[in-house]
Amino acid sequence: MKIGLRILLGYFLVVGLAAWFVLNVFVEEVKPGVRATLEDTLVDTAQLLAQLVAEDVKAGDLQHAALIGRLQNYVHRSVDVKISGVQKANLDYRIYITDLHGIVVFDSENKDVGKDYSRWNDVYLTLQGKYGARSTRSDPLDDSSTVMHVAAPILDDGRIIGALTVAKPISTITPFIERSQRKILRRSGWLLLGSLLIGLGFSFWLSHSLRQLQRYASSVEKDEKVMLPKLGNNEIGTLGRALESMRHKLEGKQYVEQLMHTLAHELKSPIAAIQGSAELLTEDMSAADRQHFLSNIIEQNQRQKQLIDKLLALIKIEKQQVLDSIVTIDLNQLLEQVKADAISRLTEKSLQLKLSLSEPAIQVQGDTLLLRQAVGNLIENAIAFSPAGSMIVLMVSRQNRTGQITVLDHGVGIPDYAMERIFDRFYSLERPDAAKSTGLGLPFVREVALLHGGSVAVSNRDDGGVCAMLSLPD
């Protein structure tokens, strides 16, 4: 399982458990909270009515009491109001009064007058001077049929002479409870969704940064030219910069060791030739022989200079991860410049260079000087291995949004054993004129191609000769 998914699941698990716990508490507390509010209202109502009917109860003639008559008429009133989205059409209070012995002497619903309520908690406790309340189901099997009863003592000079009870069915407040619970659940759902989106965003950010760092490490492993991505000033960014620093140190150390070993090996031959010629010059010899050895010293010294110059150029471009300057380059113009650079070498070997340009012109983004040197190296190789009087073809074409520069010659081709090593540093093949190259031309071309996001390939042609192709994204 990927680390981003692990973090997302862990985050959402913690948020989900916390949300479930809080949500469960909220939802479960809605019902008792509303019931407590209702009970508080019933207490106030019962105490108020008990105070109002005290004189009538003391007189003992409730049937003709004006206030009692108004309470009787209360049941027959109707209303049509909407409270918090819940429609209310009936008045739900039931009021009954009991005497000092718990006998019902008044019932707003006229159904229990004369019954003994002395054993009901609301009446029993109130007549004892305690807080009397009870919840009783109309249907023992249906919790929604519960009715809350709250009683208040009817007093005469501090003496209890009866009890007044106000009752209200729980079903009348159930819609408010359900509405509140739905609202909590709905908003909790949005909260969880928001938390999930935040978790996804965080997970994406972390995974994206890690993937960038992973791709960077993979590219370094494949020896590709790549820059450290921008990872920000955080732990991942610090890790990325540490990896880049370690990469530079390891690559630098390995590069220097390999370079010094190879350079020492390549310089042995010209140094030995120079030393041998110089020792021979100390002896007596003819003027022609002396001139021959002097020419050999100059030639070997020139070879060393060329080797060092090309090596320095290759080292510079190998250590370069991105182009210093990028401009739009017309490949047709670039090829014409390369042809002009090679005129003297072509004339020297009696070779012809045929240009095959593209219509319309193909343009790429890159460094003009580097591409000019790279194509020049390909032309130089073609010149070195082409027989006198033959033709070299330099052409440009487009293939799948890629500009392709192709060099075709009619030389002897590349031996099979050398095909996998032609891009190795200092590796060179025997040339028709017996001259030995530095073996740095094709490695330079490959580095230039990589810097431009392209590639270079060299293969033998079926009809003889070599095809070198430099591909660049247009």
Tab-separated table of C-alpha atoms in Angstrom:
chain	number	residue	atom	x	y	z
A	1	MET	CA	0.000	0.000	0.000
A	2	LYS	CA	1.381	3.401	-0.988
A	3	ILE	CA	2.319	5.819	1.767
A	4	GLY	CA	-0.157	8.449	0.531
A	5	LEU	CA	-3.029	5.977	0.775
A	6	ARG	CA	-1.851	4.848	4.199
A	7	ILE	CA	-1.804	8.426	5.452
A	8	LEU	CA	-5.238	9.105	3.931
A	9	LEU	CA	-6.755	6.006	5.514
A	10	GLY	CA	-5.156	6.735	8.875
A	11	TYR	CA	-6.266	10.362	8.794
A	12	PHE	CA	-9.808	9.499	7.740
A	13	LEU	CA	-9.980	6.712	10.341
A	14	VAL	CA	-9.051	9.123	13.133
A	15	VAL	CA	-11.409	11.823	11.835
A	16	GLY	CA	-14.168	9.274	11.236
A	17	LEU	CA	-13.901	7.784	14.734
A	18	ALA	CA	-13.832	11.224	16.332
A	19	ALA	CA	-16.753	12.384	14.216
A	20	TRP	CA	-18.716	9.216	14.982
A	21	PHE	CA	-18.133	9.613	18.707
A	22	VAL	CA	-19.095	13.300	18.747
A	23	LEU	CA	-22.008	12.695	16.392
A	24	ASN	CA	-23.276	9.820	18.514
A	25	VAL	CA	-23.146	11.977	21.631
A	26	PHE	CA	-24.915	14.871	19.899
A	27	VAL	CA	-27.666	12.728	18.404
A	28	GLU	CA	-28.245	10.828	21.624
A	29	GLU	CA	-28.333	14.045	23.657
A	30	VAL	CA	-30.946	15.721	21.450
A	31	LYS	CA	-33.881	13.677	22.822
A	32	PRO	CA	-33.103	14.018	26.562
A	33	GLY	CA	-32.205	17.663	26.008
A	34	VAL	CA	-35.538	18.450	24.394
A	35	ARG	CA	-37.373	16.418	27.049
A	36	ALA	CA	-35.583	18.341	29.791
A	37	THR	CA	-36.629	21.590	28.135
A	38	LEU	CA	-40.219	20.363	27.956
A	39	GLU	CA	-40.133	19.338	31.617
A	40	ASP	CA	-38.846	22.764	32.587
A	41	THR	CA	-41.738	24.349	30.701
A	42	LEU	CA	-44.241	22.005	32.386
A	43	VAL	CA	-42.866	22.907	35.816
A	44	ASP	CA	-43.376	26.628	35.162
A	45	THR	CA	-46.853	26.054	33.732
A	46	ALA	CA	-47.954	23.800	36.608
A	47	GLN	CA	-46.699	26.218	39.256
A	48	LEU	CA	-48.465	29.131	37.561
A	49	LEU	CA	-51.790	27.336	37.209
A	50	ALA	CA	-51.608	25.948	40.757
A	51	GLN	CA	-51.268	29.491	42.041
A	52	LEU	CA	-54.219	30.671	39.920
A	53	VAL	CA	-56.632	27.909	40.966
A	54	ALA	CA	-55.719	27.878	44.655
A	55	GLU	CA	-58.651	30.056	45.716
A	56	ASP	CA	-61.155	28.013	43.673
A	57	VAL	CA	-59.871	24.703	45.081
A	58	LYS	CA	-60.039	26.125	48.608
A	59	ALA	CA	-63.658	27.189	48.031
A	60	GLY	CA	-64.459	23.649	46.881
A	61	ASP	CA	-66.878	24.674	44.102
A	62	LEU	CA	-64.856	23.992	40.979
A	63	GLN	CA	-67.848	23.416	38.760
A	64	HIS	CA	-68.858	27.082	38.936
A	65	ALA	CA	-65.391	28.615	39.121
A	66	ALA	CA	-64.710	30.999	36.240
A	67	LEU	CA	-61.035	30.083	35.915
A	68	ILE	CA	-61.785	26.392	35.857
A	69	GLY	CA	-64.288	27.024	33.097
A	70	ARG	CA	-61.657	28.799	31.061
A	71	LEU	CA	-59.297	25.882	31.546
A	72	GLN	CA	-62.068	23.608	30.340
A	73	ASN	CA	-62.483	25.711	27.214
A	74	TYR	CA	-58.725	25.522	26.548
A	75	VAL	CA	-59.066	22.003	25.160
A	76	HIS	CA	-61.471	23.123	22.449
A	77	ARG	CA	-59.231	25.831	21.046
A	78	SER	CA	-57.355	25.199	17.796
A	79	VAL	CA	-54.242	26.786	16.327
A	80	ASP	CA	-52.493	26.827	12.962
A	81	VAL	CA	-48.842	27.752	13.340
A	82	LYS	CA	-45.520	26.532	11.984
A	83	ILE	CA	-42.642	26.231	14.442
A	84	SER	CA	-39.184	25.659	12.955
A	85	GLY	CA	-40.729	24.010	9.937
A	86	VAL	CA	-43.110	21.806	12.003
A	87	GLN	CA	-46.857	22.399	11.633
A	88	LYS	CA	-48.850	22.647	14.903
A	89	ALA	CA	-52.694	22.378	14.709
A	90	ASN	CA	-53.708	21.284	18.253
A	91	LEU	CA	-53.143	22.343	21.856
A	92	ASP	CA	-51.613	19.421	23.683
A	93	TYR	CA	-51.699	20.231	27.399
A	94	ARG	CA	-53.853	18.077	29.624
A	95	ILE	CA	-54.590	19.577	33.051
A	96	TYR	CA	-56.090	17.801	36.018
A	97	ILE	CA	-56.527	18.708	39.678
A	98	THR	CA	-56.660	16.345	42.630
A	99	ASP	CA	-57.738	17.060	46.180
A	100	LEU	CA	-55.733	16.404	49.316
A	101	HIS	CA	-56.503	12.669	49.043
A	102	GLY	CA	-55.464	12.295	45.381
A	103	ILE	CA	-58.991	12.141	43.961
A	104	VAL	CA	-59.359	13.837	40.579
A	105	VAL	CA	-61.734	16.790	40.966
A	106	PHE	CA	-61.020	18.394	37.588
A	107	ASP	CA	-59.839	16.963	34.235
A	108	SER	CA	-59.574	19.178	31.160
A	109	GLU	CA	-60.419	16.130	29.045
A	110	ASN	CA	-63.372	15.113	31.305
A	111	LYS	CA	-62.391	11.440	31.398
A	112	ASP	CA	-60.913	10.714	34.828
A	113	VAL	CA	-62.912	12.904	37.225
A	114	GLY	CA	-63.497	11.018	40.469
A	115	LYS	CA	-60.662	8.536	39.970
A	116	ASP	CA	-58.025	7.928	42.593
A	117	TYR	CA	-54.607	9.216	41.378
A	118	SER	CA	-53.014	9.104	44.782
A	119	ARG	CA	-50.604	6.334	43.736
A	120	TRP	CA	-49.313	8.112	40.639
A	121	ASN	CA	-45.892	9.596	41.299
A	122	ASP	CA	-46.791	13.108	40.220
A	123	VAL	CA	-49.658	13.316	42.704
A	124	TYR	CA	-48.181	11.089	45.432
A	125	LEU	CA	-44.889	12.986	45.692
A	126	THR	CA	-46.452	16.423	45.343
A	127	LEU	CA	-48.928	15.838	48.166
A	128	GLN	CA	-45.930	14.844	50.323
A	129	GLY	CA	-44.279	18.176	49.563
A	130	LYS	CA	-41.775	16.719	47.086
A	131	TYR	CA	-41.219	17.291	43.362
A	132	GLY	CA	-43.792	15.172	41.576
A	133	ALA	CA	-43.329	14.072	37.968
A	134	ARG	CA	-43.767	10.952	35.902
A	135	SER	CA	-43.600	9.620	32.310
A	136	THR	CA	-46.224	7.059	31.443
A	137	ARG	CA	-46.916	5.218	28.207
A	138	SER	CA	-50.474	5.262	26.893
A	139	ASP	CA	-49.555	2.061	25.068
A	140	PRO	CA	-47.134	-0.078	27.123
A	141	LEU	CA	-45.544	-1.425	23.910
A	142	ASP	CA	-45.051	1.941	22.202
A	143	ASP	CA	-42.358	4.285	23.528
A	144	SER	CA	-43.662	7.110	21.349
A	145	SER	CA	-46.933	7.102	23.358
A	146	THR	CA	-45.153	8.379	26.450
A	147	VAL	CA	-46.810	11.326	28.205
A	148	MET	CA	-44.878	13.556	30.604
A	149	HIS	CA	-46.686	14.652	33.792
A	150	VAL	CA	-45.449	17.409	36.093
A	151	ALA	CA	-47.434	18.395	39.198
A	152	ALA	CA	-47.376	21.452	41.454
A	153	PRO	CA	-48.858	21.743	44.951
A	154	ILE	CA	-51.959	23.859	45.508
A	155	LEU	CA	-51.320	25.818	48.692
A	156	ASP	CA	-53.449	27.596	51.243
A	157	ASP	CA	-51.317	29.648	53.612
A	158	GLY	CA	-48.468	27.209	53.044
A	159	ARG	CA	-50.613	24.159	53.578
A	160	ILE	CA	-51.054	21.655	50.684
A	161	ILE	CA	-54.728	21.267	49.828
A	162	GLY	CA	-54.341	19.547	46.459
A	163	ALA	CA	-52.175	19.058	43.363
A	164	LEU	CA	-52.387	20.370	39.807
A	165	THR	CA	-50.773	18.301	37.051
A	166	VAL	CA	-49.907	19.463	33.540
A	167	ALA	CA	-49.343	16.643	31.039
A	168	LYS	CA	-47.997	16.729	27.466
A	169	PRO	CA	-47.414	13.826	25.055
A	170	ILE	CA	-43.789	13.252	23.980
A	171	SER	CA	-45.069	12.675	20.435
A	172	THR	CA	-45.722	16.420	20.142
A	173	ILE	CA	-42.013	17.179	20.433
A	174	THR	CA	-40.815	14.146	18.426
A	175	PRO	CA	-40.821	16.101	15.108
A	176	PHE	CA	-38.492	18.691	16.643
A	177	ILE	CA	-36.181	15.960	17.930
A	178	GLU	CA	-36.105	14.212	14.554
A	179	ARG	CA	-35.576	17.505	12.739
A	180	SER	CA	-32.600	18.359	14.973
A	181	GLN	CA	-31.141	14.879	14.543
A	182	ARG	CA	-31.495	15.066	10.753
A	183	LYS	CA	-29.846	18.458	10.747
A	184	ILE	CA	-26.949	17.173	12.853
A	185	LEU	CA	-26.537	14.103	10.646
A	186	ARG	CA	-26.671	16.165	7.463
A	187	ARG	CA	-24.127	18.698	8.662
A	188	SER	CA	-21.959	15.927	10.049
A	189	GLY	CA	-22.042	14.345	6.609
A	190	TRP	CA	-20.780	17.605	5.106
A	191	LEU	CA	-18.140	17.767	7.819
A	192	LEU	CA	-16.930	14.257	7.007
A	193	LEU	CA	-16.944	15.058	3.295
A	194	GLY	CA	-14.936	18.215	3.940
A	195	SER	CA	-12.512	16.242	6.099
A	196	LEU	CA	-12.172	13.658	3.346
A	197	LEU	CA	-11.431	16.360	0.768
A	198	ILE	CA	-8.845	17.914	3.077
A	199	GLY	CA	-7.322	14.478	3.629
A	200	LEU	CA	-7.273	13.835	-0.116
A	201	GLY	CA	-5.595	17.190	-0.718
A	202	PHE	CA	-2.982	16.559	1.942
A	203	SER	CA	-2.424	13.017	0.716
A	204	PHE	CA	-2.096	14.228	-2.887
A	205	TRP	CA	0.383	16.914	-1.875
A	206	LEU	CA	2.497	14.457	0.085
A	207	SER	CA	2.259	11.722	-2.566
A	208	HIS	CA	3.027	14.207	-5.339
A	209	SER	CA	6.158	15.421	-3.553
A	210	LEU	CA	7.269	11.857	-2.850
A	211	ARG	CA	6.598	10.822	-6.472
A	212	GLN	CA	8.666	13.773	-7.688
A	213	LEU	CA	11.499	12.733	-5.407
A	214	GLN	CA	11.106	9.105	-6.511
A	215	ARG	CA	11.195	10.049	-10.209
A	216	TYR	CA	14.275	12.172	-9.544
A	217	ALA	CA	16.030	9.257	-7.825
A	218	SER	CA	15.034	6.877	-10.662
A	219	SER	CA	16.359	9.300	-13.282
A	220	VAL	CA	19.646	9.628	-11.377
A	221	GLU	CA	19.853	5.838	-11.188
A	222	LYS	CA	19.406	5.651	-14.980
A	223	ASP	CA	22.135	8.300	-15.440
A	224	GLU	CA	19.649	10.706	-17.023
A	225	LYS	CA	20.045	14.473	-16.949
A	226	VAL	CA	17.594	15.740	-14.373
A	227	MET	CA	17.278	18.636	-11.938
A	228	LEU	CA	15.965	18.313	-8.402
A	229	PRO	CA	12.274	19.335	-8.499
A	230	LYS	CA	11.004	22.169	-6.309
A	231	LEU	CA	9.852	20.397	-3.140
A	232	GLY	CA	9.439	23.412	-0.856
A	233	ASN	CA	10.982	24.273	2.503
A	234	ASN	CA	9.807	21.201	4.369
A	235	GLU	CA	11.152	17.830	5.426
A	236	ILE	CA	10.700	16.357	1.933
A	237	GLY	CA	12.479	19.337	0.378
A	238	THR	CA	15.315	18.993	2.868
A	239	LEU	CA	15.566	15.278	2.077
A	240	GLY	CA	15.620	16.031	-1.657
A	241	ARG	CA	18.403	18.597	-1.278
A	242	ALA	CA	20.396	16.173	0.866
A	243	LEU	CA	20.020	13.487	-1.817
A	244	GLU	CA	21.112	15.924	-4.520
A	245	SER	CA	24.151	16.963	-2.493
A	246	MET	CA	25.059	13.321	-1.891
A	247	ARG	CA	24.541	12.605	-5.600
A	248	HIS	CA	26.916	15.399	-6.612
A	249	LYS	CA	29.577	14.216	-4.214
A	250	LEU	CA	29.327	10.559	-5.210
A	251	GLU	CA	29.116	11.312	-8.919
A	252	GLY	CA	31.989	13.777	-8.685
A	253	LYS	CA	34.228	11.317	-6.900
A	254	GLN	CA	33.387	8.461	-9.248
A	255	TYR	CA	33.628	10.716	-12.296
A	256	VAL	CA	37.065	12.039	-11.335
A	257	GLU	CA	38.416	8.548	-10.639
A	258	GLN	CA	37.117	7.181	-13.927
A	259	LEU	CA	38.242	10.248	-15.866
A	260	MET	CA	41.763	10.258	-14.471
A	261	HIS	CA	42.167	6.544	-15.135
A	262	THR	CA	40.944	6.857	-18.732
A	263	LEU	CA	42.852	10.068	-19.446
A	264	ALA	CA	46.087	8.582	-18.135
A	265	HIS	CA	45.548	5.560	-20.376
A	266	GLU	CA	44.817	7.705	-23.452
A	267	LEU	CA	47.799	10.011	-22.889
A	268	LYS	CA	50.268	7.150	-22.561
A	269	SER	CA	50.419	6.588	-26.311
A	270	PRO	CA	51.167	10.178	-27.453
A	271	ILE	CA	53.552	10.763	-24.529
A	272	ALA	CA	55.464	7.577	-25.370
A	273	ALA	CA	55.577	8.574	-29.066
A	274	ILE	CA	56.885	12.058	-28.190
A	275	GLN	CA	59.482	10.655	-25.799
A	276	GLY	CA	60.662	8.090	-28.352
A	277	SER	CA	60.970	10.682	-31.106
A	278	ALA	CA	62.791	13.099	-28.779
A	279	GLU	CA	65.320	10.400	-27.759
A	280	LEU	CA	65.977	9.517	-31.389
A	281	LEU	CA	66.576	13.173	-32.223
A	282	THR	CA	69.617	13.153	-29.906
A	283	GLU	CA	71.326	10.754	-32.303
A	284	ASP	CA	72.947	11.545	-35.650
A	285	MET	CA	70.495	11.147	-38.535
A	286	SER	CA	69.689	12.550	-41.899
A	287	ALA	CA	67.720	15.767	-42.306
A	288	ALA	CA	64.750	13.823	-43.711
A	289	ASP	CA	64.626	11.518	-40.674
A	290	ARG	CA	64.984	14.462	-38.302
A	291	GLN	CA	62.090	16.215	-40.023
A	292	HIS	CA	59.987	13.052	-39.772
A	293	PHE	CA	60.507	12.746	-36.013
A	294	LEU	CA	59.876	16.457	-35.480
A	295	SER	CA	56.623	16.149	-37.407
A	296	ASN	CA	55.700	13.155	-35.264
A	297	ILE	CA	56.316	15.164	-32.069
A	298	ILE	CA	54.176	18.036	-33.366
A	299	GLU	CA	51.426	15.622	-34.451
A	300	GLN	CA	51.349	13.814	-31.100
A	301	ASN	CA	51.388	17.106	-29.214
A	302	GLN	CA	48.500	18.313	-31.364
A	303	ARG	CA	46.670	15.084	-30.587
A	304	GLN	CA	47.146	15.674	-26.843
A	305	LYS	CA	45.867	19.237	-27.181
A	306	GLN	CA	42.840	18.087	-29.152
A	307	LEU	CA	42.168	15.334	-26.630
A	308	ILE	CA	42.297	17.735	-23.682
A	309	ASP	CA	40.174	20.395	-25.418
A	310	LYS	CA	37.474	17.931	-26.350
A	311	LEU	CA	37.599	16.304	-22.948
A	312	LEU	CA	37.110	19.644	-21.223
A	313	ALA	CA	34.133	20.386	-23.472
A	314	LEU	CA	32.650	16.956	-22.722
A	315	ILE	CA	33.232	17.336	-18.970
A	316	LYS	CA	31.443	20.678	-19.003
A	317	ILE	CA	28.391	19.362	-20.794
A	318	GLU	CA	28.279	16.104	-18.779
A	319	LYS	CA	28.054	18.075	-15.533
A	320	GLN	CA	25.382	20.357	-16.994
A	321	GLN	CA	21.827	19.271	-16.075
A	322	VAL	CA	19.862	21.960	-17.959
A	323	LEU	CA	20.566	24.309	-20.851
A	324	ASP	CA	21.983	27.705	-19.891
A	325	SER	CA	20.223	29.519	-22.718
A	326	ILE	CA	17.274	28.408	-24.829
A	327	VAL	CA	16.313	29.972	-28.153
A	328	THR	CA	14.194	28.970	-31.127
A	329	ILE	CA	16.352	27.250	-33.740
A	330	ASP	CA	15.508	26.789	-37.426
A	331	LEU	CA	16.970	23.374	-38.308
A	332	ASN	CA	17.300	24.291	-41.997
A	333	GLN	CA	19.530	27.246	-41.094
A	334	LEU	CA	21.447	25.100	-38.599
A	335	LEU	CA	22.287	22.510	-41.283
A	336	GLU	CA	23.445	25.188	-43.705
A	337	GLN	CA	25.809	26.542	-41.020
A	338	VAL	CA	27.162	23.028	-40.373
A	339	LYS	CA	27.785	22.556	-44.119
A	340	ALA	CA	29.679	25.840	-44.257
A	341	ASP	CA	31.828	24.728	-41.289
A	342	ALA	CA	32.755	21.456	-43.050
A	343	ILE	CA	33.575	22.825	-46.535
A	344	SER	CA	37.350	22.719	-46.082
A	345	ARG	CA	37.348	19.133	-44.762
A	346	LEU	CA	35.014	18.014	-47.542
A	347	THR	CA	37.269	19.595	-50.188
A	348	GLU	CA	40.363	18.042	-48.610
A	349	LYS	CA	38.888	14.520	-49.024
A	350	SER	CA	37.121	15.212	-52.331
A	351	LEU	CA	33.690	14.571	-50.793
A	352	GLN	CA	30.284	16.058	-51.597
A	353	LEU	CA	27.667	17.043	-49.011
A	354	LYS	CA	24.046	17.021	-50.104
A	355	LEU	CA	21.543	18.985	-48.015
A	356	SER	CA	17.917	17.839	-47.847
A	357	LEU	CA	15.949	20.523	-46.038
A	358	SER	CA	12.410	20.490	-44.692
A	359	GLU	CA	9.458	22.457	-46.014
A	360	PRO	CA	8.063	24.060	-43.977
A	361	ALA	CA	11.043	24.641	-41.744
A	362	ILE	CA	11.205	22.690	-38.467
A	363	GLN	CA	11.937	24.658	-35.322
A	364	VAL	CA	13.192	23.397	-31.976
A	365	GLN	CA	14.061	24.981	-28.639
A	366	GLY	CA	17.657	24.692	-27.541
A	367	ASP	CA	21.226	25.966	-27.597
A	368	THR	CA	22.390	26.834	-31.127
A	369	LEU	CA	26.127	26.438	-30.452
A	370	LEU	CA	25.787	23.013	-28.794
A	371	LEU	CA	23.573	21.634	-31.578
A	372	ARG	CA	25.929	23.043	-34.204
A	373	GLN	CA	28.876	21.300	-32.518
A	374	ALA	CA	26.924	18.036	-32.157
A	375	VAL	CA	25.858	17.873	-35.825
A	376	GLY	CA	29.401	18.938	-36.772
A	377	ASN	CA	30.770	15.911	-34.882
A	378	LEU	CA	28.430	13.610	-36.823
A	379	ILE	CA	29.593	15.161	-40.117
A	380	GLU	CA	33.239	14.847	-39.022
A	381	ASN	CA	32.781	11.124	-38.389
A	382	ALA	CA	31.103	10.671	-41.790
A	383	ILE	CA	33.985	12.514	-43.483
A	384	ALA	CA	36.597	10.420	-41.661
A	385	PHE	CA	35.096	7.085	-42.738
A	386	SER	CA	33.832	7.970	-46.248
A	387	PRO	CA	35.886	6.957	-49.306
A	388	ALA	CA	37.165	9.783	-51.526
A	389	GLY	CA	34.707	10.961	-54.165
A	390	SER	CA	31.602	9.696	-52.308
A	391	MET	CA	28.603	11.712	-51.150
A	392	ILE	CA	27.401	12.456	-47.643
A	393	VAL	CA	23.729	13.272	-47.157
A	394	LEU	CA	22.611	15.668	-44.424
A	395	MET	CA	18.848	15.863	-44.066
A	396	VAL	CA	16.150	17.080	-41.684
A	397	SER	CA	12.622	15.692	-41.320
A	398	ARG	CA	9.711	15.540	-38.887
A	399	GLN	CA	8.430	12.375	-37.231
A	400	ASN	CA	5.739	12.354	-34.510
A	401	ARG	CA	6.397	15.938	-33.343
A	402	THR	CA	10.114	15.265	-33.393
A	403	GLY	CA	12.699	16.976	-35.563
A	404	GLN	CA	15.205	14.462	-36.912
A	405	ILE	CA	18.647	15.358	-38.263
A	406	THR	CA	20.103	12.448	-40.256
A	407	VAL	CA	23.655	11.963	-41.588
A	408	LEU	CA	24.181	9.233	-44.225
A	409	ASP	CA	27.586	8.141	-45.526
A	410	HIS	CA	28.945	5.372	-47.763
A	411	GLY	CA	31.818	4.232	-45.550
A	412	VAL	CA	32.763	0.798	-44.304
A	413	GLY	CA	30.176	0.751	-41.516
A	414	ILE	CA	30.544	-0.174	-37.857
A	415	PRO	CA	31.717	-3.666	-36.872
A	416	ASP	CA	29.248	-5.656	-34.784
A	417	TYR	CA	31.639	-5.904	-31.840
A	418	ALA	CA	31.883	-2.090	-31.672
A	419	MET	CA	28.169	-1.274	-31.977
A	420	GLU	CA	27.552	-1.275	-28.213
A	421	ARG	CA	30.642	0.769	-27.392
A	422	ILE	CA	30.654	3.600	-29.906
A	423	PHE	CA	29.214	6.033	-27.345
A	424	ASP	CA	31.832	5.128	-24.710
A	425	ARG	CA	34.290	7.826	-23.811
A	426	PHE	CA	37.694	7.492	-25.644
A	427	TYR	CA	36.491	4.533	-27.727
A	428	SER	CA	37.430	4.917	-31.406
A	429	LEU	CA	37.735	2.731	-34.489
A	430	GLU	CA	40.507	2.411	-37.027
A	431	ARG	CA	40.089	5.027	-39.788
A	432	PRO	CA	40.958	4.599	-43.473
A	433	ASP	CA	43.708	7.256	-43.200
A	434	ALA	CA	45.156	5.452	-40.112
A	435	ALA	CA	44.588	8.563	-37.986
A	436	LYS	CA	43.226	7.903	-34.488
A	437	SER	CA	40.416	10.033	-33.109
A	438	THR	CA	39.889	11.134	-29.512
A	439	GLY	CA	36.792	8.959	-29.113
A	440	LEU	CA	34.942	11.898	-27.571
A	441	GLY	CA	32.802	13.046	-30.511
A	442	LEU	CA	29.827	10.703	-30.163
A	443	PRO	CA	29.720	10.950	-26.331
A	444	PHE	CA	29.492	14.718	-26.798
A	445	VAL	CA	26.611	14.299	-29.264
A	446	ARG	CA	24.759	12.037	-26.850
A	447	GLU	CA	25.084	14.530	-23.981
A	448	VAL	CA	23.810	17.367	-26.177
A	449	ALA	CA	20.839	15.243	-27.238
A	450	LEU	CA	19.978	14.434	-23.606
A	451	LEU	CA	20.203	18.101	-22.616
A	452	HIS	CA	17.649	18.910	-25.341
A	453	GLY	CA	15.326	16.084	-24.278
A	454	GLY	CA	16.179	14.078	-27.397
A	455	SER	CA	18.289	11.096	-28.396
A	456	VAL	CA	20.924	9.958	-30.857
A	457	ALA	CA	21.196	6.614	-32.651
A	458	VAL	CA	23.818	5.182	-35.001
A	459	SER	CA	23.244	2.141	-37.193
A	460	ASN	CA	24.622	0.464	-40.317
A	461	ARG	CA	22.818	0.952	-43.631
A	462	ASP	CA	21.721	-2.017	-45.736
A	463	ASP	CA	23.524	-0.658	-48.823
A	464	GLY	CA	26.718	0.159	-46.924
A	465	GLY	CA	27.742	3.032	-44.747
A	466	VAL	CA	26.325	4.434	-41.525
A	467	CYS	CA	23.157	6.285	-40.592
A	468	ALA	CA	23.442	8.670	-37.616
A	469	MET	CA	20.178	10.225	-36.432
A	470	LEU	CA	19.789	13.034	-33.896
A	471	SER	CA	16.170	13.388	-32.673
A	472	LEU	CA	14.963	16.605	-31.008
A	473	PRO	CA	11.435	17.474	-29.750
A	474	ASP	CA	10.002	20.280	-31.903
